PDB file of C-alpha atoms in Angstrom:
ATOM      1  CA  UNK A   1       0.000   0.000   0.000  1.00 65.00           C
ATOM      2  CA  UNK A   2       2.862   2.389   0.757  1.00 67.00           C
ATOM      3  CA  UNK A   3       4.316   1.785  -2.694  1.00 62.00           C
ATOM      4  CA  UNK A   4       0.991   2.686  -4.335  1.00 66.00           C
ATOM      5  CA  UNK A   5       0.307   5.783  -2.246  1.00 71.00           C
ATOM      6  CA  UNK A   6       3.752   7.397  -2.444  1.00 70.00           C
ATOM      7  CA  UNK A   7       5.952   8.095  -5.436  1.00 67.00           C
ATOM      8  CA  UNK A   8       8.202  11.131  -4.887  1.00 70.00           C
ATOM      9  CA  UNK A   9       9.227  10.329  -1.300  1.00 70.00           C
ATOM     10  CA  UNK A  10       8.736   6.571  -1.418  1.00 65.00           C
ATOM     11  CA  UNK A  11      11.920   5.688   0.488  1.00 65.00           C
ATOM     12  CA  UNK A  12      11.111   8.101   3.327  1.00 69.00           C
ATOM     13  CA  UNK A  13       7.544   6.760   3.528  1.00 72.00           C
ATOM     14  CA  UNK A  14       8.829   3.190   3.747  1.00 68.00           C
ATOM     15  CA  UNK A  15      11.390   4.273   6.353  1.00 67.00           C
ATOM     16  CA  UNK A  16       8.711   5.799   8.588  1.00 73.00           C
ATOM     17  CA  UNK A  17       6.450   2.769   8.109  1.00 70.00           C
ATOM     18  CA  UNK A  18       9.268   0.315   8.893  1.00 67.00           C
ATOM     19  CA  UNK A  19      10.364   2.290  11.968  1.00 67.00           C
ATOM     20  CA  UNK A  20       7.051   1.440  13.621  1.00 68.00           C
ATOM     21  CA  UNK A  21       8.116  -2.181  14.071  1.00 65.00           C
ATOM     22  CA  UNK A  22      11.392  -1.088  15.674  1.00 63.00           C
ATOM     23  CA  UNK A  23       9.630   1.306  18.022  1.00 68.00           C
ATOM     24  CA  UNK A  24       7.129  -1.392  18.933  1.00 67.00           C
ATOM     25  CA  UNK A  25       9.889  -3.902  19.626  1.00 61.00           C
ATOM     26  CA  UNK A  26      11.776  -1.380  21.762  1.00 65.00           C
ATOM     27  CA  UNK A  27       8.713  -0.318  23.791  1.00 71.00           C
ATOM     28  CA  UNK A  28       6.742  -3.560  23.993  1.00 69.00           C
ATOM     29  CA  UNK A  29       9.547  -5.664  25.478  1.00 62.00           C
ATOM     30  CA  UNK A  30       9.241  -4.182  29.014  1.00 68.00           C
ATOM     31  CA  UNK A  31       5.480  -3.635  28.581  1.00 77.00           C
ATOM     32  CA  UNK A  32       4.859  -7.300  27.765  1.00 75.00           C
ATOM     33  CA  UNK A  33       6.928  -8.369  30.748  1.00 69.00           C
ATOM     34  CA  UNK A  34       4.884  -6.058  32.980  1.00 81.00           C
ATOM     35  CA  UNK A  35       1.609  -7.370  31.555  1.00 83.00           C
ATOM     36  CA  UNK A  36       2.666 -10.974  32.142  1.00 82.00           C
ATOM     37  CA  UNK A  37       3.522 -10.171  35.759  1.00 82.00           C
ATOM     38  CA  UNK A  38       0.216  -8.389  36.343  1.00 86.00           C
ATOM     39  CA  UNK A  39      -2.291 -10.422  34.286  1.00 87.00           C
ATOM     40  CA  UNK A  40      -0.467 -13.704  33.488  1.00 86.00           C
ATOM     41  CA  UNK A  41       0.369 -14.709  29.934  1.00 80.00           C
ATOM     42  CA  UNK A  42      -3.285 -15.289  29.019  1.00 87.00           C
ATOM     43  CA  UNK A  43      -4.316 -11.795  30.036  1.00 87.00           C
ATOM     44  CA  UNK A  44      -1.251 -10.333  28.348  1.00 85.00           C
ATOM     45  CA  UNK A  45      -2.171 -12.041  25.082  1.00 86.00           C
ATOM     46  CA  UNK A  46      -5.745 -10.706  25.315  1.00 90.00           C
ATOM     47  CA  UNK A  47      -4.491  -7.151  25.830  1.00 88.00           C
ATOM     48  CA  UNK A  48      -1.997  -7.458  22.974  1.00 85.00           C
ATOM     49  CA  UNK A  49      -4.778  -8.849  20.784  1.00 87.00           C
ATOM     50  CA  UNK A  50      -6.804  -5.726  21.557  1.00 87.00           C
ATOM     51  CA  UNK A  51      -3.874  -3.569  20.470  1.00 83.00           C
ATOM     52  CA  UNK A  52      -3.483  -5.517  17.235  1.00 82.00           C
ATOM     53  CA  UNK A  53      -7.225  -5.204  16.593  1.00 86.00           C
ATOM     54  CA  UNK A  54      -6.672  -1.475  16.067  1.00 82.00           C
ATOM     55  CA  UNK A  55      -5.023  -2.389  12.766  1.00 78.00           C
ATOM     56  CA  UNK A  56      -8.547  -2.876  11.416  1.00 82.00           C
ATOM     57  CA  UNK A  57      -9.170   0.836  11.970  1.00 82.00           C
ATOM     58  CA  UNK A  58      -5.927   1.717  10.187  1.00 76.00           C
ATOM     59  CA  UNK A  59      -6.847  -0.562   7.292  1.00 74.00           C
ATOM     60  CA  UNK A  60     -10.348   0.923   7.068  1.00 79.00           C
ATOM     61  CA  UNK A  61      -8.843   4.378   6.536  1.00 78.00           C
ATOM     62  CA  UNK A  62      -6.956   3.206   3.444  1.00 73.00           C
ATOM     63  CA  UNK A  63      -8.662   3.575   0.078  1.00 72.00           C
ATOM     64  CA  UNK A  64      -7.678   1.890  -3.208  1.00 68.00           C
ATOM     65  CA  UNK A  65      -6.271   4.271  -5.768  1.00 68.00           C
ATOM     66  CA  UNK A  66      -5.756   3.877  -9.505  1.00 64.00           C
ATOM     67  CA  UNK A  67      -2.269   4.293 -10.943  1.00 58.00           C
ATOM     68  CA  UNK A  68      -1.118   4.561 -14.536  1.00 56.00           C
ATOM     69  CA  UNK A  69       0.524   1.123 -14.617  1.00 52.00           C
ATOM     70  CA  UNK A  70      -2.718  -0.552 -13.551  1.00 51.00           C
ATOM     71  CA  UNK A  71      -4.567   0.791 -16.597  1.00 50.00           C
ATOM     72  CA  UNK A  72      -2.096  -0.903 -18.943  1.00 52.00           C
ATOM     73  CA  UNK A  73      -3.258  -4.369 -17.842  1.00 51.00           C
ATOM     74  CA  UNK A  74      -6.994  -3.657 -18.162  1.00 49.00           C
ATOM     75  CA  UNK A  75      -8.425  -5.377 -21.264  1.00 47.00           C
ATOM     76  CA  UNK A  76     -10.406  -3.292 -23.715  1.00 48.00           C
ATOM     77  CA  UNK A  77     -13.819  -4.609 -24.745  1.00 44.00           C
ATOM     78  CA  UNK A  78     -15.760  -3.372 -27.755  1.00 47.00           C
ATOM     79  CA  UNK A  79     -18.821  -1.297 -27.096  1.00 46.00           C
ATOM     80  CA  UNK A  80     -22.053  -3.291 -27.264  1.00 47.00           C
ATOM     81  CA  UNK A  81     -25.730  -2.606 -26.937  1.00 46.00           C
ATOM     82  CA  UNK A  82     -26.969  -3.928 -23.591  1.00 45.00           C
ATOM     83  CA  UNK A  83     -30.669  -3.236 -24.147  1.00 48.00           C
ATOM     84  CA  UNK A  84     -33.474  -5.803 -23.550  1.00 50.00           C
ATOM     85  CA  UNK A  85     -33.333  -7.197 -27.101  1.00 52.00           C
ATOM     86  CA  UNK A  86     -29.602  -7.612 -26.957  1.00 50.00           C
ATOM     87  CA  UNK A  87     -29.892  -9.409 -23.637  1.00 48.00           C
ATOM     88  CA  UNK A  88     -32.451 -11.859 -25.130  1.00 46.00           C
ATOM     89  CA  UNK A  89     -30.126 -12.597 -28.035  1.00 51.00           C
ATOM     90  CA  UNK A  90     -27.269 -13.191 -25.604  1.00 49.00           C
ATOM     91  CA  UNK A  91     -29.391 -15.623 -23.599  1.00 43.00           C
ATOM     92  CA  UNK A  92     -30.267 -17.575 -26.761  1.00 47.00           C
ATOM     93  CA  UNK A  93     -26.630 -17.873 -27.763  1.00 48.00           C
ATOM     94  CA  UNK A  94     -25.354 -18.598 -24.242  1.00 44.00           C
ATOM     95  CA  UNK A  95     -25.855 -22.371 -24.478  1.00 46.00           C
ATOM     96  CA  UNK A  96     -23.904 -22.465 -27.739  1.00 47.00           C
ATOM     97  CA  UNK A  97     -21.117 -20.096 -26.737  1.00 47.00           C
ATOM     98  CA  UNK A  98     -20.658 -21.104 -23.093  1.00 49.00           C
ATOM     99  CA  UNK A  99     -17.861 -23.652 -23.813  1.00 50.00           C
ATOM    100  CA  UNK A 100     -16.011 -21.058 -25.860  1.00 45.00           C
ATOM    101  CA  UNK A 101     -16.504 -18.452 -23.138  1.00 46.00           C
ATOM    102  CA  UNK A 102     -15.139 -20.837 -20.531  1.00 47.00           C
ATOM    103  CA  UNK A 103     -12.050 -21.515 -22.626  1.00 46.00           C
ATOM    104  CA  UNK A 104     -11.544 -17.811 -23.287  1.00 46.00           C
ATOM    105  CA  UNK A 105     -11.962 -16.856 -19.622  1.00 50.00           C
ATOM    106  CA  UNK A 106      -9.536 -19.598 -18.558  1.00 49.00           C
ATOM    107  CA  UNK A 107      -6.931 -18.368 -21.040  1.00 50.00           C
ATOM    108  CA  UNK A 108      -7.458 -14.765 -19.937  1.00 47.00           C
ATOM    109  CA  UNK A 109      -7.074 -15.647 -16.250  1.00 47.00           C
ATOM    110  CA  UNK A 110      -3.890 -17.576 -17.007  1.00 52.00           C
ATOM    111  CA  UNK A 111      -2.593 -14.608 -18.977  1.00 50.00           C
ATOM    112  CA  UNK A 112      -3.390 -12.222 -16.102  1.00 53.00           C
ATOM    113  CA  UNK A 113      -1.638 -14.507 -13.627  1.00 58.00           C
ATOM    114  CA  UNK A 114       1.386 -14.752 -15.887  1.00 59.00           C
ATOM    115  CA  UNK A 115       1.526 -10.966 -16.272  1.00 66.00           C
ATOM    116  CA  UNK A 116       1.388 -10.586 -12.488  1.00 69.00           C
ATOM    117  CA  UNK A 117       4.287 -12.974 -11.841  1.00 76.00           C
ATOM    118  CA  UNK A 118       6.437 -12.445 -14.916  1.00 80.00           C
ATOM    119  CA  UNK A 119       8.903 -10.546 -12.729  1.00 81.00           C
ATOM    120  CA  UNK A 120      10.204 -13.941 -11.547  1.00 82.00           C
ATOM    121  CA  UNK A 121      12.107 -14.235 -14.829  1.00 83.00           C
ATOM    122  CA  UNK A 122      13.713 -10.791 -14.557  1.00 84.00           C
ATOM    123  CA  UNK A 123      17.470 -11.113 -13.898  1.00 87.00           C
ATOM    124  CA  UNK A 124      17.533  -7.999 -11.706  1.00 86.00           C
ATOM    125  CA  UNK A 125      14.788  -9.368  -9.485  1.00 87.00           C
ATOM    126  CA  UNK A 126      16.486 -12.773  -9.206  1.00 88.00           C
ATOM    127  CA  UNK A 127      19.733 -11.094  -8.101  1.00 87.00           C
ATOM    128  CA  UNK A 128      17.823  -8.977  -5.565  1.00 86.00           C
ATOM    129  CA  UNK A 129      15.960 -11.998  -4.157  1.00 87.00           C
ATOM    130  CA  UNK A 130      19.155 -14.050  -3.829  1.00 88.00           C
ATOM    131  CA  UNK A 131      20.952 -11.147  -2.116  1.00 85.00           C
ATOM    132  CA  UNK A 132      18.113 -10.779   0.405  1.00 86.00           C
ATOM    133  CA  UNK A 133      18.158 -14.526   1.089  1.00 86.00           C
ATOM    134  CA  UNK A 134      21.894 -14.809   1.758  1.00 85.00           C
ATOM    135  CA  UNK A 135      22.143 -11.483   3.565  1.00 84.00           C
ATOM    136  CA  UNK A 136      19.418 -12.481   6.028  1.00 84.00           C
ATOM    137  CA  UNK A 137      21.257 -15.751   6.722  1.00 83.00           C
ATOM    138  CA  UNK A 138      24.263 -13.751   7.917  1.00 81.00           C
ATOM    139  CA  UNK A 139      22.541 -10.956   9.823  1.00 81.00           C
ATOM    140  CA  UNK A 140      19.658 -12.708  11.567  1.00 81.00           C
ATOM    141  CA  UNK A 141      21.693 -14.675  14.174  1.00 83.00           C
ATOM    142  CA  UNK A 142      23.188 -11.477  15.565  1.00 83.00           C
ATOM    143  CA  UNK A 143      19.871 -10.333  17.034  1.00 81.00           C
ATOM    144  CA  UNK A 144      19.710 -13.603  18.985  1.00 80.00           C
ATOM    145  CA  UNK A 145      23.350 -14.048  19.984  1.00 84.00           C
ATOM    146  CA  UNK A 146      24.664 -10.509  20.541  1.00 85.00           C
ATOM    147  CA  UNK A 147      23.814 -10.562  24.249  1.00 82.00           C
ATOM    148  CA  UNK A 148      25.217 -14.101  24.869  1.00 85.00           C
ATOM    149  CA  UNK A 149      28.363 -13.139  22.956  1.00 87.00           C
ATOM    150  CA  UNK A 150      28.774  -9.958  25.016  1.00 88.00           C
ATOM    151  CA  UNK A 151      28.353 -11.954  28.240  1.00 87.00           C
ATOM    152  CA  UNK A 152      30.912 -14.516  27.086  1.00 87.00           C
ATOM    153  CA  UNK A 153      33.580 -11.843  26.488  1.00 88.00           C
ATOM    154  CA  UNK A 154      33.092 -10.396  29.982  1.00 88.00           C
ATOM    155  CA  UNK A 155      30.457  -7.683  29.529  1.00 87.00           C
ATOM    156  CA  UNK A 156      27.979  -7.275  32.383  1.00 85.00           C
ATOM    157  CA  UNK A 157      24.276  -8.117  32.011  1.00 80.00           C
ATOM    158  CA  UNK A 158      23.217  -4.455  32.093  1.00 79.00           C
ATOM    159  CA  UNK A 159      25.770  -3.462  29.480  1.00 84.00           C
ATOM    160  CA  UNK A 160      24.780  -6.389  27.233  1.00 82.00           C
ATOM    161  CA  UNK A 161      21.129  -5.352  27.411  1.00 77.00           C
ATOM    162  CA  UNK A 162      22.179  -1.761  26.690  1.00 82.00           C
ATOM    163  CA  UNK A 163      23.878  -2.957  23.489  1.00 84.00           C
ATOM    164  CA  UNK A 164      20.556  -4.330  22.226  1.00 80.00           C
ATOM    165  CA  UNK A 165      18.815  -1.076  23.178  1.00 79.00           C
ATOM    166  CA  UNK A 166      21.389   0.880  21.186  1.00 84.00           C
ATOM    167  CA  UNK A 167      20.942  -1.435  18.220  1.00 83.00           C
ATOM    168  CA  UNK A 168      17.147  -1.070  18.319  1.00 80.00           C
ATOM    169  CA  UNK A 169      17.105   2.730  18.611  1.00 83.00           C
ATOM    170  CA  UNK A 170      19.753   3.253  15.924  1.00 86.00           C
ATOM    171  CA  UNK A 171      17.859   0.812  13.688  1.00 84.00           C
ATOM    172  CA  UNK A 172      14.859   3.176  13.854  1.00 83.00           C
ATOM    173  CA  UNK A 173      17.096   6.152  13.048  1.00 85.00           C
ATOM    174  CA  UNK A 174      18.520   4.268  10.080  1.00 84.00           C
ATOM    175  CA  UNK A 175      14.992   3.547   8.798  1.00 81.00           C
ATOM    176  CA  UNK A 176      14.034   7.217   8.647  1.00 81.00           C
ATOM    177  CA  UNK A 177      17.311   8.971   7.815  1.00 83.00           C
ATOM    178  CA  UNK A 178      18.449   6.575   5.084  1.00 79.00           C
ATOM    179  CA  UNK A 179      14.993   6.708   3.542  1.00 76.00           C
ATOM    180  CA  UNK A 180      15.179  10.512   3.539  1.00 79.00           C
ATOM    181  CA  UNK A 181      18.692  10.498   2.080  1.00 81.00           C
ATOM    182  CA  UNK A 182      17.868   8.153  -0.787  1.00 78.00           C
ATOM    183  CA  UNK A 183      14.883  10.322  -1.705  1.00 77.00           C
ATOM    184  CA  UNK A 184      17.217  13.217  -2.510  1.00 77.00           C
ATOM    185  CA  UNK A 185      17.495  13.999  -6.198  1.00 78.00           C
ATOM    186  CA  UNK A 186      21.236  13.302  -6.269  1.00 79.00           C
ATOM    187  CA  UNK A 187      20.831   9.787  -4.788  1.00 77.00           C
ATOM    188  CA  UNK A 188      17.466   8.740  -6.216  1.00 75.00           C
ATOM    189  CA  UNK A 189      19.084   7.122  -9.256  1.00 80.00           C
ATOM    190  CA  UNK A 190      21.570   5.229  -7.093  1.00 82.00           C
ATOM    191  CA  UNK A 191      19.230   3.442  -4.677  1.00 82.00           C
ATOM    192  CA  UNK A 192      20.561   0.023  -5.708  1.00 83.00           C
ATOM    193  CA  UNK A 193      24.106   1.160  -4.914  1.00 87.00           C
ATOM    194  CA  UNK A 194      22.926   2.509  -1.542  1.00 86.00           C
ATOM    195  CA  UNK A 195      21.273  -0.845  -0.860  1.00 86.00           C
ATOM    196  CA  UNK A 196      24.505  -2.688  -1.703  1.00 87.00           C
ATOM    197  CA  UNK A 197      26.434  -0.270   0.530  1.00 89.00           C
ATOM    198  CA  UNK A 198      24.116  -0.937   3.475  1.00 88.00           C
ATOM    199  CA  UNK A 199      24.314  -4.722   3.006  1.00 88.00           C
ATOM    200  CA  UNK A 200      28.099  -4.564   2.619  1.00 89.00           C
ATOM    201  CA  UNK A 201      28.521  -2.532   5.810  1.00 90.00           C
ATOM    202  CA  UNK A 202      26.393  -5.014   7.748  1.00 87.00           C
ATOM    203  CA  UNK A 203      28.557  -7.809   6.392  1.00 87.00           C
ATOM    204  CA  UNK A 204      31.753  -6.028   7.426  1.00 90.00           C
ATOM    205  CA  UNK A 205      30.385  -5.468  10.922  1.00 88.00           C
ATOM    206  CA  UNK A 206      29.654  -9.184  11.308  1.00 86.00           C
ATOM    207  CA  UNK A 207      33.103 -10.002   9.920  1.00 88.00           C
ATOM    208  CA  UNK A 208      34.898  -7.895  12.543  1.00 89.00           C
ATOM    209  CA  UNK A 209      32.685  -8.940  15.465  1.00 88.00           C
ATOM    210  CA  UNK A 210      35.012 -11.748  16.732  1.00 87.00           C
ATOM    211  CA  UNK A 211      37.762  -9.147  17.225  1.00 89.00           C
ATOM    212  CA  UNK A 212      35.527  -6.891  19.355  1.00 88.00           C
ATOM    213  CA  UNK A 213      35.748  -8.331  22.854  1.00 87.00           C
ATOM    214  CA  UNK A 214      35.032  -5.399  25.153  1.00 88.00           C
ATOM    215  CA  UNK A 215      32.108  -3.080  25.825  1.00 89.00           C
ATOM    216  CA  UNK A 216      33.769   0.092  24.406  1.00 90.00           C
ATOM    217  CA  UNK A 217      34.350  -1.773  21.116  1.00 91.00           C
ATOM    218  CA  UNK A 218      30.879  -3.334  20.972  1.00 91.00           C
ATOM    219  CA  UNK A 219      29.113   0.027  21.358  1.00 91.00           C
ATOM    220  CA  UNK A 220      30.260   1.422  17.970  1.00 91.00           C
ATOM    221  CA  UNK A 221      29.504  -1.995  16.488  1.00 92.00           C
ATOM    222  CA  UNK A 222      25.889  -1.753  17.696  1.00 89.00           C
ATOM    223  CA  UNK A 223      25.628   1.764  16.279  1.00 90.00           C
ATOM    224  CA  UNK A 224      27.025   0.822  12.869  1.00 91.00           C
ATOM    225  CA  UNK A 225      25.227  -2.486  12.463  1.00 90.00           C
ATOM    226  CA  UNK A 226      21.912  -1.091  13.725  1.00 87.00           C
ATOM    227  CA  UNK A 227      22.024   1.911  11.411  1.00 89.00           C
ATOM    228  CA  UNK A 228      22.796  -0.008   8.227  1.00 89.00           C
ATOM    229  CA  UNK A 229      20.392  -2.799   9.169  1.00 86.00           C
ATOM    230  CA  UNK A 230      17.609  -0.216   9.317  1.00 84.00           C
ATOM    231  CA  UNK A 231      18.885   1.259   6.059  1.00 85.00           C
ATOM    232  CA  UNK A 232      18.732  -1.962   4.042  1.00 84.00           C
ATOM    233  CA  UNK A 233      15.334  -2.921   5.501  1.00 83.00           C
ATOM    234  CA  UNK A 234      13.973   0.431   4.312  1.00 83.00           C
ATOM    235  CA  UNK A 235      15.455   0.026   0.845  1.00 84.00           C
ATOM    236  CA  UNK A 236      14.178  -3.526   0.190  1.00 85.00           C
ATOM    237  CA  UNK A 237      10.661  -2.433  -0.919  1.00 83.00           C
ATOM    238  CA  UNK A 238      12.012   0.682  -2.653  1.00 82.00           C
ATOM    239  CA  UNK A 239      14.554  -1.231  -4.734  1.00 85.00           C
ATOM    240  CA  UNK A 240      11.951  -3.916  -5.450  1.00 85.00           C
ATOM    241  CA  UNK A 241       9.579  -1.249  -6.768  1.00 82.00           C
ATOM    242  CA  UNK A 242      12.346   0.191  -8.957  1.00 82.00           C
ATOM    243  CA  UNK A 243      13.052  -3.269 -10.382  1.00 84.00           C
ATOM    244  CA  UNK A 244       9.557  -4.669 -11.023  1.00 84.00           C
ATOM    245  CA  UNK A 245       7.382  -1.543 -11.128  1.00 79.00           C
ATOM    246  CA  UNK A 246       4.415  -0.531  -9.019  1.00 74.00           C
ATOM    247  CA  UNK A 247       1.849  -2.798 -10.705  1.00 74.00           C
ATOM    248  CA  UNK A 248       3.607  -6.027  -9.610  1.00 77.00           C
ATOM    249  CA  UNK A 249       4.982  -4.647  -6.350  1.00 77.00           C
ATOM    250  CA  UNK A 250       2.601  -6.515  -4.025  1.00 79.00           C
ATOM    251  CA  UNK A 251       3.412  -9.939  -5.489  1.00 84.00           C
ATOM    252  CA  UNK A 252       7.128  -9.174  -5.725  1.00 85.00           C
ATOM    253  CA  UNK A 253       7.315  -7.989  -2.114  1.00 83.00           C
ATOM    254  CA  UNK A 254       5.516 -11.153  -1.040  1.00 85.00           C
ATOM    255  CA  UNK A 255       8.230 -13.255  -2.665  1.00 87.00           C
ATOM    256  CA  UNK A 256      11.048 -11.095  -1.283  1.00 87.00           C
ATOM    257  CA  UNK A 257       9.739 -11.048   2.278  1.00 85.00           C
ATOM    258  CA  UNK A 258       9.112 -14.801   2.123  1.00 88.00           C
ATOM    259  CA  UNK A 259      12.769 -15.329   1.207  1.00 87.00           C
ATOM    260  CA  UNK A 260      13.760 -12.816   3.891  1.00 85.00           C
ATOM    261  CA  UNK A 261      11.791 -14.699   6.564  1.00 85.00           C
ATOM    262  CA  UNK A 262      13.233 -18.166   5.879  1.00 87.00           C
ATOM    263  CA  UNK A 263      16.723 -17.332   7.276  1.00 84.00           C
ATOM    264  CA  UNK A 264      15.206 -15.718  10.380  1.00 82.00           C
ATOM    265  CA  UNK A 265      13.532 -19.056  11.095  1.00 84.00           C
ATOM    266  CA  UNK A 266      16.402 -21.370  10.148  1.00 83.00           C
ATOM    267  CA  UNK A 267      19.621 -19.446  10.699  1.00 82.00           C
ATOM    268  CA  UNK A 268      19.581 -18.830  14.515  1.00 79.00           C
ATOM    269  CA  UNK A 269      19.263 -22.519  15.519  1.00 81.00           C
ATOM    270  CA  UNK A 270      21.794 -23.538  12.858  1.00 81.00           C
ATOM    271  CA  UNK A 271      24.225 -20.866  14.084  1.00 77.00           C
ATOM    272  CA  UNK A 272      23.641 -21.957  17.684  1.00 76.00           C
ATOM    273  CA  UNK A 273      24.368 -25.572  16.846  1.00 76.00           C
ATOM    274  CA  UNK A 274      27.497 -24.552  14.958  1.00 74.00           C
ATOM    275  CA  UNK A 275      28.694 -22.330  17.816  1.00 68.00           C
ATOM    276  CA  UNK A 276      27.997 -25.064  20.363  1.00 64.00           C
ATOM    277  CA  UNK A 277      29.977 -27.594  18.337  1.00 61.00           C
ATOM    278  CA  UNK A 278      32.839 -25.145  17.819  1.00 56.00           C
ATOM    279  CA  UNK A 279      33.061 -24.228  21.502  1.00 53.00           C
ATOM    280  CA  UNK A 280      32.802 -27.867  22.580  1.00 52.00           C
ATOM    281  CA  UNK A 281      35.717 -28.859  20.353  1.00 52.00           C
ATOM    282  CA  UNK A 282      37.964 -25.983  21.444  1.00 47.00           C
ATOM    283  CA  UNK A 283      37.188 -25.709  25.164  1.00 46.00           C
TER     284      UNK A 283
END
């Protein structure tokens, strides 16, 4: 919906929209713990369900809009007379033409489906999808294992929790500021390069993490990784829209976010098993 409603400042709009999840994660963590202590987990889930129910109000305020690219896929039908006599003639011929109509409608539906998902054969989209898949495999374990890693290198519990707070807040800042920057006229044509820069910086941060074994070194790591993580998350839908266009954006984003979610499900336990095996063999 954001991609259809905004064109000039699309990256900034996505950045503000994406920052909501970071703010919610940052605020809801202590709130959920307080709700569980006061109302048990059942009551906490009921209250959170009431909060989520407000999304229906937000969705009701949205209205579908027509864009230029949507009109290109609308078939043109010849003008016909739909008066009473014409309707009678159509009813007489319906029994004869119904098999042909069924075949035609089936072919048209197949053609519409193919036009909606033809972006899957675009080389640029394939490269983008593969980059999102492999990048998420490398970055997702850090959100789970940053605190255990900080504790293992001698950082206190309060300082380890503070590292995650820094990462979450800076992630929100990266959502908004990087979206605003890439909407500038000088950078609008280079959004793909900005996306590659953000992914590359996250990769470099993860590469240097084993060397950072003290709290003063982990603080700038949390700042840098959090900022560029928010930056690339903001640019995923923007770059996808630039690659496939607005008409196929919903389907393309569904594929991209599906590939982005698989590593977040698989990578943390795999990384934990690998780390456990590595530590067991060396200590």
